[in-house]
CSV table of C-alpha atoms and ligand atoms in Angstrom, one decimal:
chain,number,residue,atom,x,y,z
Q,185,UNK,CA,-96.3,94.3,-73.1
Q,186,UNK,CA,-97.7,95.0,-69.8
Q,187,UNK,CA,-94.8,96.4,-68.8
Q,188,UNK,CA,-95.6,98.9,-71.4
Q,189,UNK,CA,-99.0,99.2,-70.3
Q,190,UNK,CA,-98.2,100.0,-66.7
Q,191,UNK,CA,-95.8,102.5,-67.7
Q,192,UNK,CA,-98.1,104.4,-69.7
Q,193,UNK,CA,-101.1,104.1,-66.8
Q,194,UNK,CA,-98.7,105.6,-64.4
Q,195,UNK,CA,-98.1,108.4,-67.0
Q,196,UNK,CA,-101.9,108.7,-68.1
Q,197,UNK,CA,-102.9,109.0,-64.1
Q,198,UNK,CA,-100.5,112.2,-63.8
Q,199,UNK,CA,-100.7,113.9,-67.1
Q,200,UNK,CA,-101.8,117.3,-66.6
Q,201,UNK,CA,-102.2,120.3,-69.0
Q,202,UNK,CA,-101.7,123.6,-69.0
Q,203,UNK,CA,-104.0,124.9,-71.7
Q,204,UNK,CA,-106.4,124.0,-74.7
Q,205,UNK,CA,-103.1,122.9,-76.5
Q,206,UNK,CA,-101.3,121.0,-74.4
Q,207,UNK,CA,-104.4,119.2,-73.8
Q,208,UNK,CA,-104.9,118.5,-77.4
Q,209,UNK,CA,-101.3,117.1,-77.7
Q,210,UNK,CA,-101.7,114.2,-75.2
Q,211,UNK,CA,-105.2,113.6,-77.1
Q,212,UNK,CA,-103.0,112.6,-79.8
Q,213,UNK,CA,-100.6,111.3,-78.2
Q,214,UNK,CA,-102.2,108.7,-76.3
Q,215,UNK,CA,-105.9,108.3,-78.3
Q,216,UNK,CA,-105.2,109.2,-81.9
Q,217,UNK,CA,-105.5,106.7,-84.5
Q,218,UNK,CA,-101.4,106.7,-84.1
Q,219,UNK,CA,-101.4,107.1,-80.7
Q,220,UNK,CA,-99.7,104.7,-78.3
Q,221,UNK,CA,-103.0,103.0,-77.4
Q,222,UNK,CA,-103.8,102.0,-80.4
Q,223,UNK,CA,-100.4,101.0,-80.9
Q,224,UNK,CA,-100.5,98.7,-78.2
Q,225,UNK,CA,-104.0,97.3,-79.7
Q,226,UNK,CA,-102.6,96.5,-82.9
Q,227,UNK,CA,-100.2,94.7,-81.0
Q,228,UNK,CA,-102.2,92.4,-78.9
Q,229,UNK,CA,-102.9,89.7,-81.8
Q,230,UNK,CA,-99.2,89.0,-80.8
Q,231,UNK,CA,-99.8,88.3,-77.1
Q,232,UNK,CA,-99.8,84.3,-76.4
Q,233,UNK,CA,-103.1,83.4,-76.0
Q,234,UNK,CA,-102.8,82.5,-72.2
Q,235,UNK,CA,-101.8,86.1,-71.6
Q,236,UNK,CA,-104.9,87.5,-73.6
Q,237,UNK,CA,-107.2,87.9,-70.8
Q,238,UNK,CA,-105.0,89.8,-68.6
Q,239,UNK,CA,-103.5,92.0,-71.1
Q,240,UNK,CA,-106.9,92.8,-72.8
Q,241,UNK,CA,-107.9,93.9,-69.4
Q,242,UNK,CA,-105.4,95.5,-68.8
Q,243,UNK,CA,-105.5,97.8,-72.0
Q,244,UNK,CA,-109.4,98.5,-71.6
Q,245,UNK,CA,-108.9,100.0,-68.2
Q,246,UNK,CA,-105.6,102.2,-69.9
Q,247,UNK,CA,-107.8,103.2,-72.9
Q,248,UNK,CA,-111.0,104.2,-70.4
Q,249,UNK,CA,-108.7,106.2,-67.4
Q,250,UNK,CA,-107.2,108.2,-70.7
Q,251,UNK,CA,-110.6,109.1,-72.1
Q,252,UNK,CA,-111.9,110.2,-68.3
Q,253,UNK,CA,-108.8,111.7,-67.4
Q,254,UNK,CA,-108.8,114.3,-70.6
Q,255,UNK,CA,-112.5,114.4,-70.7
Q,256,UNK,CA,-112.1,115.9,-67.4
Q,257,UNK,CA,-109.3,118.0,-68.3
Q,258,UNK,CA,-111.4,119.5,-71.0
Q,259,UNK,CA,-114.4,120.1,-69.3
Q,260,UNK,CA,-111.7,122.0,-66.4
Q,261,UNK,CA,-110.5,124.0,-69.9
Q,262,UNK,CA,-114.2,124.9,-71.3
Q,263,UNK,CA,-115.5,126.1,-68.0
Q,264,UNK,CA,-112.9,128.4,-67.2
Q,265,UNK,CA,-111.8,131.6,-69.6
Q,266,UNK,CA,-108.0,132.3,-68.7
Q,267,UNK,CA,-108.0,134.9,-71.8
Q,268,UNK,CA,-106.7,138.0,-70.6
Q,269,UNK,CA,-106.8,139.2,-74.5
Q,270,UNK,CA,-108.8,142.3,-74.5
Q,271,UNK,CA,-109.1,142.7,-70.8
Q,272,UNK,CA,-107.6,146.4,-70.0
Q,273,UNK,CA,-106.0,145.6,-66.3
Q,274,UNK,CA,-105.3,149.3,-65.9
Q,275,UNK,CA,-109.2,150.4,-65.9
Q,276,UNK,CA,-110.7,151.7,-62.4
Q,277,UNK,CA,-112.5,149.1,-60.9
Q,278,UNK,CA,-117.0,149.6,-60.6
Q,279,UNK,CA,-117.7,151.9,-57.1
Q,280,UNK,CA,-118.7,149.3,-54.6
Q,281,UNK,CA,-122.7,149.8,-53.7
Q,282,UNK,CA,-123.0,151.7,-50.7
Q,283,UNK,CA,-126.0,150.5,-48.6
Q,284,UNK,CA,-128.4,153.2,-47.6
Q,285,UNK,CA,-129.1,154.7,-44.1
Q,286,UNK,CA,-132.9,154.2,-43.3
Q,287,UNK,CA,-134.9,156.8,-43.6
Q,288,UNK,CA,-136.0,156.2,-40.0
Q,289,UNK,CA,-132.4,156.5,-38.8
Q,290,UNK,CA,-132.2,159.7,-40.8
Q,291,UNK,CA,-134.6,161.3,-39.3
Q,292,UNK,CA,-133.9,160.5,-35.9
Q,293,UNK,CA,-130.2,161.3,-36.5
Q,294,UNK,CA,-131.6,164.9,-38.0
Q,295,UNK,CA,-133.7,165.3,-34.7
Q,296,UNK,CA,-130.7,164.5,-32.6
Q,297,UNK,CA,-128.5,167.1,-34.2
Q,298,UNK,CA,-131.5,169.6,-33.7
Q,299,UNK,CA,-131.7,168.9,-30.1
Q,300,UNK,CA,-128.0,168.3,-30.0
Q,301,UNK,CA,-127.1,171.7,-31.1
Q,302,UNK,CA,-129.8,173.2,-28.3
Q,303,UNK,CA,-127.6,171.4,-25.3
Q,304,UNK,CA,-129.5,168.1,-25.2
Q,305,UNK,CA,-127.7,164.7,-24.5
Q,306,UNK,CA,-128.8,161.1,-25.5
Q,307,UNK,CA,-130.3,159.3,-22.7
Q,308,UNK,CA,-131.4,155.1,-23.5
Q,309,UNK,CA,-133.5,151.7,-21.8
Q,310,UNK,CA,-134.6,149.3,-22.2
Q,311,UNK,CA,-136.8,148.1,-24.3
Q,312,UNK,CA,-138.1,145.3,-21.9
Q,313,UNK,CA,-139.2,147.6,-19.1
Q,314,UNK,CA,-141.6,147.2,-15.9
Q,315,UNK,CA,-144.6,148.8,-15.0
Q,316,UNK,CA,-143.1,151.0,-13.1
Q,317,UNK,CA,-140.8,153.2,-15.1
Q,318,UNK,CA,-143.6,153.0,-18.2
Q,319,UNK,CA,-146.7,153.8,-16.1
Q,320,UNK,CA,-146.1,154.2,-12.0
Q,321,UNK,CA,-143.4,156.8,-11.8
Q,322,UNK,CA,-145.1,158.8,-14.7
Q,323,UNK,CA,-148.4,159.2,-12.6
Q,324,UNK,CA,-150.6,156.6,-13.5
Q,325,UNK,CA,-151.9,154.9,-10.7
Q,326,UNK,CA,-152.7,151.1,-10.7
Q,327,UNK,CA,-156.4,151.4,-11.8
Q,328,UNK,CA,-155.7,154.8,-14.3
Q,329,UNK,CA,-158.0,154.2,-17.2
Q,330,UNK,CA,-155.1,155.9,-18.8
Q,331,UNK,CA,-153.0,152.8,-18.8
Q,332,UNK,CA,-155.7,152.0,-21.2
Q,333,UNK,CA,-155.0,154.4,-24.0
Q,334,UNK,CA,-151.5,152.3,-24.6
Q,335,UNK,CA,-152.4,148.9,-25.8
Q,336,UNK,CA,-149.8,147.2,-24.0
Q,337,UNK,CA,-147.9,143.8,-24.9
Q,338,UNK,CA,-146.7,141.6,-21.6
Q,339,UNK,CA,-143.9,139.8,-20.9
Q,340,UNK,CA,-144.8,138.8,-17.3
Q,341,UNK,CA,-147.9,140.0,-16.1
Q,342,UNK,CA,-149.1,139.8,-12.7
Q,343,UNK,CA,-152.7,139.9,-11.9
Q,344,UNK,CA,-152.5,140.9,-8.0
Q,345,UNK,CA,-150.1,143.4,-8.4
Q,346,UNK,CA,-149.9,145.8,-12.0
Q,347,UNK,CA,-147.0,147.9,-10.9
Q,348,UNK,CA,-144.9,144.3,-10.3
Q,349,UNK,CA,-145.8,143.7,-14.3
Q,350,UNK,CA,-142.9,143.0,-17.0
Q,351,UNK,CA,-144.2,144.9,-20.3
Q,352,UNK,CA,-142.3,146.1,-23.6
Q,353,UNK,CA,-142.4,150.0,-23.5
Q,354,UNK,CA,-145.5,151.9,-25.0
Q,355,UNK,CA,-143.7,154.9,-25.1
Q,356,UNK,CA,-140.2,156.7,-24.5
Q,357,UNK,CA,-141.1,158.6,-21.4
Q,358,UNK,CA,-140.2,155.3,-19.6
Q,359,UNK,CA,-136.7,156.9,-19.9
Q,360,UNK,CA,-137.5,159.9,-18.6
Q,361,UNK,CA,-138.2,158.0,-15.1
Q,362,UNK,CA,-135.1,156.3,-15.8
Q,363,UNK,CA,-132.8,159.6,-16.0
Q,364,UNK,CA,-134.6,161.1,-13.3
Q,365,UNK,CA,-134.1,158.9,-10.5
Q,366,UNK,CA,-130.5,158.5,-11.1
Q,367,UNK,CA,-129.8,162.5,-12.1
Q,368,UNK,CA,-130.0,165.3,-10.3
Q,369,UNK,CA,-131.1,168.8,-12.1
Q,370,UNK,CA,-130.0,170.2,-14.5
Q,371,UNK,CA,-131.0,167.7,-17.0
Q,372,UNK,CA,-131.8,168.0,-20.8
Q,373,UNK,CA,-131.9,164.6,-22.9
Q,374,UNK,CA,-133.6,162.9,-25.5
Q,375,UNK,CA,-134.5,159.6,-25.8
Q,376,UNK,CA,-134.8,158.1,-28.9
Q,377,UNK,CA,-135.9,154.5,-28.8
Q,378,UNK,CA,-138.6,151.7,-30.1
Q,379,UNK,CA,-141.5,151.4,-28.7
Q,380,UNK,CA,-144.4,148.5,-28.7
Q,381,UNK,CA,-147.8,148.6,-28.7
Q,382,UNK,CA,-150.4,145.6,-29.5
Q,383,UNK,CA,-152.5,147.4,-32.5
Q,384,UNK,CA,-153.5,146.4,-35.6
Q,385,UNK,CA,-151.0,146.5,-38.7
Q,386,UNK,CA,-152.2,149.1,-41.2
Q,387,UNK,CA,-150.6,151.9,-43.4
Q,388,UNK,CA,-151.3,153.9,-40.4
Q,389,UNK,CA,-150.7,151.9,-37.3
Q,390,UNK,CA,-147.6,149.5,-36.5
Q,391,UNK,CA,-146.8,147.3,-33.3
Q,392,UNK,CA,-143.7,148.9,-33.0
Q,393,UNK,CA,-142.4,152.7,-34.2
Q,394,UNK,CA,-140.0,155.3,-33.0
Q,395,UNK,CA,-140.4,157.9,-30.3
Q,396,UNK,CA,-138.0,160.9,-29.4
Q,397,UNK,CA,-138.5,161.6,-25.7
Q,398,UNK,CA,-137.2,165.3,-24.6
Q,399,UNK,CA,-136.5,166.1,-21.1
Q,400,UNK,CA,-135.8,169.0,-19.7
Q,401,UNK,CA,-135.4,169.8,-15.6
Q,402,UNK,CA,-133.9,172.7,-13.6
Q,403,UNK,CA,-134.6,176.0,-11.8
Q,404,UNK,CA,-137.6,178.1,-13.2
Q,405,UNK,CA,-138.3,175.9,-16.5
Q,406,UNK,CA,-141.4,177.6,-17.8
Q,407,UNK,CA,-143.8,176.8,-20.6
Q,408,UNK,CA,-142.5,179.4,-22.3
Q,409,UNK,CA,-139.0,177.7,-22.7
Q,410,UNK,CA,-140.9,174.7,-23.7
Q,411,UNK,CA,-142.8,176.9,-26.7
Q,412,UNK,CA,-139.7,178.4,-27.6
Q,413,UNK,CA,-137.3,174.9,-28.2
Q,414,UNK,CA,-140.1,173.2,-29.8
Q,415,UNK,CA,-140.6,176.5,-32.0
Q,416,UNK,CA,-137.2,176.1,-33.6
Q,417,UNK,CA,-137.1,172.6,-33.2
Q,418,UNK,CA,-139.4,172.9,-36.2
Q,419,UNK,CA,-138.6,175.3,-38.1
Q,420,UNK,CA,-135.2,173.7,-38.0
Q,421,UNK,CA,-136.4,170.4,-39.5
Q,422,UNK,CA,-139.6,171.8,-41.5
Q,423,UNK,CA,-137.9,175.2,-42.6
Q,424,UNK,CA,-138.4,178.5,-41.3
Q,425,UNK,CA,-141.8,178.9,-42.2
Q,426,UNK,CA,-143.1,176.6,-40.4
Q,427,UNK,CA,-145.9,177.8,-37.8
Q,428,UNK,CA,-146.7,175.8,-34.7
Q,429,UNK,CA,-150.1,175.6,-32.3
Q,430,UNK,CA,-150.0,174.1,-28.9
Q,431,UNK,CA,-153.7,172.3,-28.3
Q,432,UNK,CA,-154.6,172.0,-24.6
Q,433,UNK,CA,-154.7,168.0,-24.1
Q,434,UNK,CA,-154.2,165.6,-21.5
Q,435,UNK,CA,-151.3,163.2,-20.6
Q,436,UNK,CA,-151.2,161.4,-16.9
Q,437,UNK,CA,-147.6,162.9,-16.6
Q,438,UNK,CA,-147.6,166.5,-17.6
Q,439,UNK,CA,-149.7,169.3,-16.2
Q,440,UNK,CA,-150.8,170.9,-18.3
Q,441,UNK,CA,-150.3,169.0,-21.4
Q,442,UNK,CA,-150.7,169.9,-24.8
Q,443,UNK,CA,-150.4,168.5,-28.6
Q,444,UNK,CA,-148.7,170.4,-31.4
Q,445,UNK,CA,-149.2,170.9,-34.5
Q,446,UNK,CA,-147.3,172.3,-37.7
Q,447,UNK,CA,-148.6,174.1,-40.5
Q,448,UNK,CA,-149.0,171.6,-43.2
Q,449,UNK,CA,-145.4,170.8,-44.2
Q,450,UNK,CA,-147.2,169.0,-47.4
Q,451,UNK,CA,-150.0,172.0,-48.4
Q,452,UNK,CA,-148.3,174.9,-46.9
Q,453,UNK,CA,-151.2,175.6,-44.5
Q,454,UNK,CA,-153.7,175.8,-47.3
Q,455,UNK,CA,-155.5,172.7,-46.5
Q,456,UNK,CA,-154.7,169.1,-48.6
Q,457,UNK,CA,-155.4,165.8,-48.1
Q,458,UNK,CA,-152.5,164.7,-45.8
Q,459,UNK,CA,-153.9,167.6,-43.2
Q,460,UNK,CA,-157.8,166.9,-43.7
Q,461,UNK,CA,-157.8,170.0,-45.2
Q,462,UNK,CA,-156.8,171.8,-42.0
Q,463,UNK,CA,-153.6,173.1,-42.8
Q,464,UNK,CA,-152.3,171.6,-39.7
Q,465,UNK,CA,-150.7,168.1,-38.6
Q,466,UNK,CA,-150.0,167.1,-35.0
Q,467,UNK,CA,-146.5,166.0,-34.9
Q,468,UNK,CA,-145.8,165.7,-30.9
Q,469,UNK,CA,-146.9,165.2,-27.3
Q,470,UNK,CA,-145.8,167.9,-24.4
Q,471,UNK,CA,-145.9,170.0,-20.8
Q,472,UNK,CA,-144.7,170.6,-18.0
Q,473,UNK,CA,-143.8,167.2,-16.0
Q,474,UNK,CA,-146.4,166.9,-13.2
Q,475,UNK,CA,-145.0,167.9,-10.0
Q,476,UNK,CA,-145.8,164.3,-8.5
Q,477,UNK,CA,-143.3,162.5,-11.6
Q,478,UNK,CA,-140.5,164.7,-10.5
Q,479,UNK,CA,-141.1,163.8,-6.6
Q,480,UNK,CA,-141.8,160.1,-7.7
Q,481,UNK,CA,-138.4,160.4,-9.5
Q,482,UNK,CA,-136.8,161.6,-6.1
Q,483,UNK,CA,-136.2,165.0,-7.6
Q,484,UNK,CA,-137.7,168.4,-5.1
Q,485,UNK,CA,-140.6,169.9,-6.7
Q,486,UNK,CA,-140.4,173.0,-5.0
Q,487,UNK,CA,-137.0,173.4,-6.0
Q,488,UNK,CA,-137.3,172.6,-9.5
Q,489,UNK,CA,-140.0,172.4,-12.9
Q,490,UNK,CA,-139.8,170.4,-16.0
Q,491,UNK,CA,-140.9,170.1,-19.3
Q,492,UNK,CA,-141.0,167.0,-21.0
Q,493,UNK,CA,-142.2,166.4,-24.8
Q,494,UNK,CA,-142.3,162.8,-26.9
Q,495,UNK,CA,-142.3,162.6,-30.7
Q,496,UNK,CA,-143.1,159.5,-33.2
Q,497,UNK,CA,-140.1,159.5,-35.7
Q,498,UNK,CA,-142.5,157.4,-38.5
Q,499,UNK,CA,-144.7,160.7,-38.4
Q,500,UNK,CA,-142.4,163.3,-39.0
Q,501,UNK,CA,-140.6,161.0,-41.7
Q,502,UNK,CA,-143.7,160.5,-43.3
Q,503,UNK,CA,-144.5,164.2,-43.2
Q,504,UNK,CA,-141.2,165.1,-44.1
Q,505,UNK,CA,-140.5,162.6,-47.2
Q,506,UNK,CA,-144.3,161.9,-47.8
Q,507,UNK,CA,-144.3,158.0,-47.1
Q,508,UNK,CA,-147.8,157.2,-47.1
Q,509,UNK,CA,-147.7,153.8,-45.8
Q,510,UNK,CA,-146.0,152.6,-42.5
Q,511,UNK,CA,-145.6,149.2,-43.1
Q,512,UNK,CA,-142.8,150.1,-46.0
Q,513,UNK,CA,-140.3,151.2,-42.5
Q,514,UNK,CA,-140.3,147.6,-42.0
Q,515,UNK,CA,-140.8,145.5,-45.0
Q,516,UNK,CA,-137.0,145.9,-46.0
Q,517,UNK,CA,-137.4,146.7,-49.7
Q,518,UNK,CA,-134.3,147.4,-51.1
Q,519,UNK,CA,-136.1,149.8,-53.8
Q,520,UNK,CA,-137.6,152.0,-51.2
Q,521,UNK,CA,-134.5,152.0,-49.3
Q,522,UNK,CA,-132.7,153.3,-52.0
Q,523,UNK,CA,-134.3,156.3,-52.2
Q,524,UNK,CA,-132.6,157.9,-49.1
Q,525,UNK,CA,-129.2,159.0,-49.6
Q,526,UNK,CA,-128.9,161.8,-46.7
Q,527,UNK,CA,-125.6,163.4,-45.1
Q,528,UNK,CA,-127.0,162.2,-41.8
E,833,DAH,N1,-145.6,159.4,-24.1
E,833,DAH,C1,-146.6,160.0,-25.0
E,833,DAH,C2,-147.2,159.0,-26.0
E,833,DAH,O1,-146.5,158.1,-26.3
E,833,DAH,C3,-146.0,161.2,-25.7
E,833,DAH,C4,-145.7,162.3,-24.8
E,833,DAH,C5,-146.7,163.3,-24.5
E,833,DAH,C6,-144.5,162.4,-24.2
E,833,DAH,C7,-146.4,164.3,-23.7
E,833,DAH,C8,-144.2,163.5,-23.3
E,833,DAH,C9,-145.1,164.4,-23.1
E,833,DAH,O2,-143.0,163.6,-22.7
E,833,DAH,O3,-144.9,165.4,-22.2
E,833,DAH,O4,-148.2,159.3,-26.5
């Protein structure tokens, strides 16, 4: 008899099954009222009664590894559906879900191809700059209460001496300074970068946003050229009737400066909330690069002139797919996300 028994544990601890059916079969076999377990049961009143104990144990411990090993096997059958029945295999899979681009990077990648298409190249830095390609080179001197207008964020700042400070940029024309000391004229880039600056979060202020930097330096570069590029600059991205007004203004690095606006992309010109009922939004920064940046930069300024202009990608996104609120550039949600699907 426990021979027997140990013949059938052996074949109990490797019994597998295929399917539902199979399963069902060594149920019987083994468990049913006929099965060989109970068989061997309604043998043991034959044992000798000095074998009793270790045959009785013996059986309990083949009657509990049959019910856990096809309890298991069942539960393996019930949580898996191998039925193919009804399942066309020839159908086209589902389209994979494309991610979006960001609406950011759309708009900068539009600008690029703007500027791209008017001779421009892509200049970059860092983002982690020091004082003196942000602020020094571009004309603001150690005690300029323009440094001021740029609430900075410091990574190393040094007390004695300002221009020896390690800041995150405020703005793109950091690259400007970068391009010029290493290029000689001609030169026509943009920058596109992120910049940093310590201000409140609100719908319309962030610590960081986008800038487009332009650059442009040679022989006889007037303001007029300047006009002109920014002129179809955006009338290429706002459409062709698009107006633009240059604002005298004041910038440490450019002389003379001036702000643009654009008719109201939103109202048309005839005045709406967006514009303050102006019918005009400023969308960018500009002049001609003070003769002291390009000499600072190591390039002759009675050789050559400049114009330089800087743009915040967040504004003409916003005024270009009417985001109201800044903070949605950076919250990540998938929903807003979604709703730019752009060739660029
Ligand atoms: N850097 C300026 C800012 O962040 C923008 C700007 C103004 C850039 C005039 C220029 C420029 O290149 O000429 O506010």
């Amino acid at each position: 008899m426990l021979a027997k028994i140990e013949e059938l544990l052996q074949e109990v601890n490797s019994m597998t099954a295929r399917n539902a059916e199979e399963l069902e079969a060594l149920r019987i076999k083994y468990l049913s009222k006929k099965g060989a377990i109970n068989a061997l049961m309604a043998d043991f009143r034959n044992v000798p009664a000095d074998q009793k104990k270790e045959v009785g144990m013996k059986l309990n411990e083949l009657k509990n590894l049959a019910q856990e090993r096809i309890a298991a096997l069942k539960e393996m059958f019930d949580n898996q559906d191998n039925s193919t029945e009804g399942l066309d295999l020839s159908r086209t899979a589902y389209p994979i879900d494309l991610g979006t681009r960001h609406p950011l990077s759309i708009v900068k990648n539009e600008i690029i191809d703007i500027f791209g298409r008017m001779g421009f190249s892509i200049a970059e830095g860092p983002e982690v700059e020091d004082d003196l390609h942000v602020f020094t080179m571009l004309n603001f001197a150690a005690d300029h209460p323009a440094r001021d207008m740029q609430d900075t964020f410091f990574v190393e700042s040094n007390t004695e001496d300002v221009t020896k400070n390690i800041i995150l940029r405020t703005h793109t024309s950091s690259v400007q300074a970068r391009v010029m000391e290493k290029t000689q004229p001609p030169i026509r880039v943009i920058c596109p970068g992120r910049v940093y600056r310590n201000e409140a979060i609100s719908y319309r202020a962030h610590c960081f946003f986008h800038q487009i930097e332009g650059l442009y330096v040679d022989k006889n570069v007037s303001f007029t050229d300047l006009k002109q590029v920014l002129l179809q600059f955006a009338q290429e991205m706002f459409g062709p009737q698009t107006k633009i007004r240059l604002r005298p203004s004041y910038f440490p690095f450019t002389e003379p400066s001036a702000e643009m606006d654009i008719s109201c992309h939103i109202c048309g010109g005839e005045g709406c909330p967006f514009c303050k009922y102006t019918g005009w939004v400023e969308i960018l920064g500009c002049g001609m690069v003070d003769p002291a940046v390009l000499d600072a930069c190591g390039i002759d300024s009675k050789i050559y002139s400049g114009y330089a202009f800087g743009l915040g990608v967040e504004r003409i996104t916003n005024l270009k797919y009417k985001v109201k609120d800044l903070r949605m550039f950076s919250e990540n949600d998938t929903r807003f996300l979604k709703e730019f699907e752009s060739a660029y």
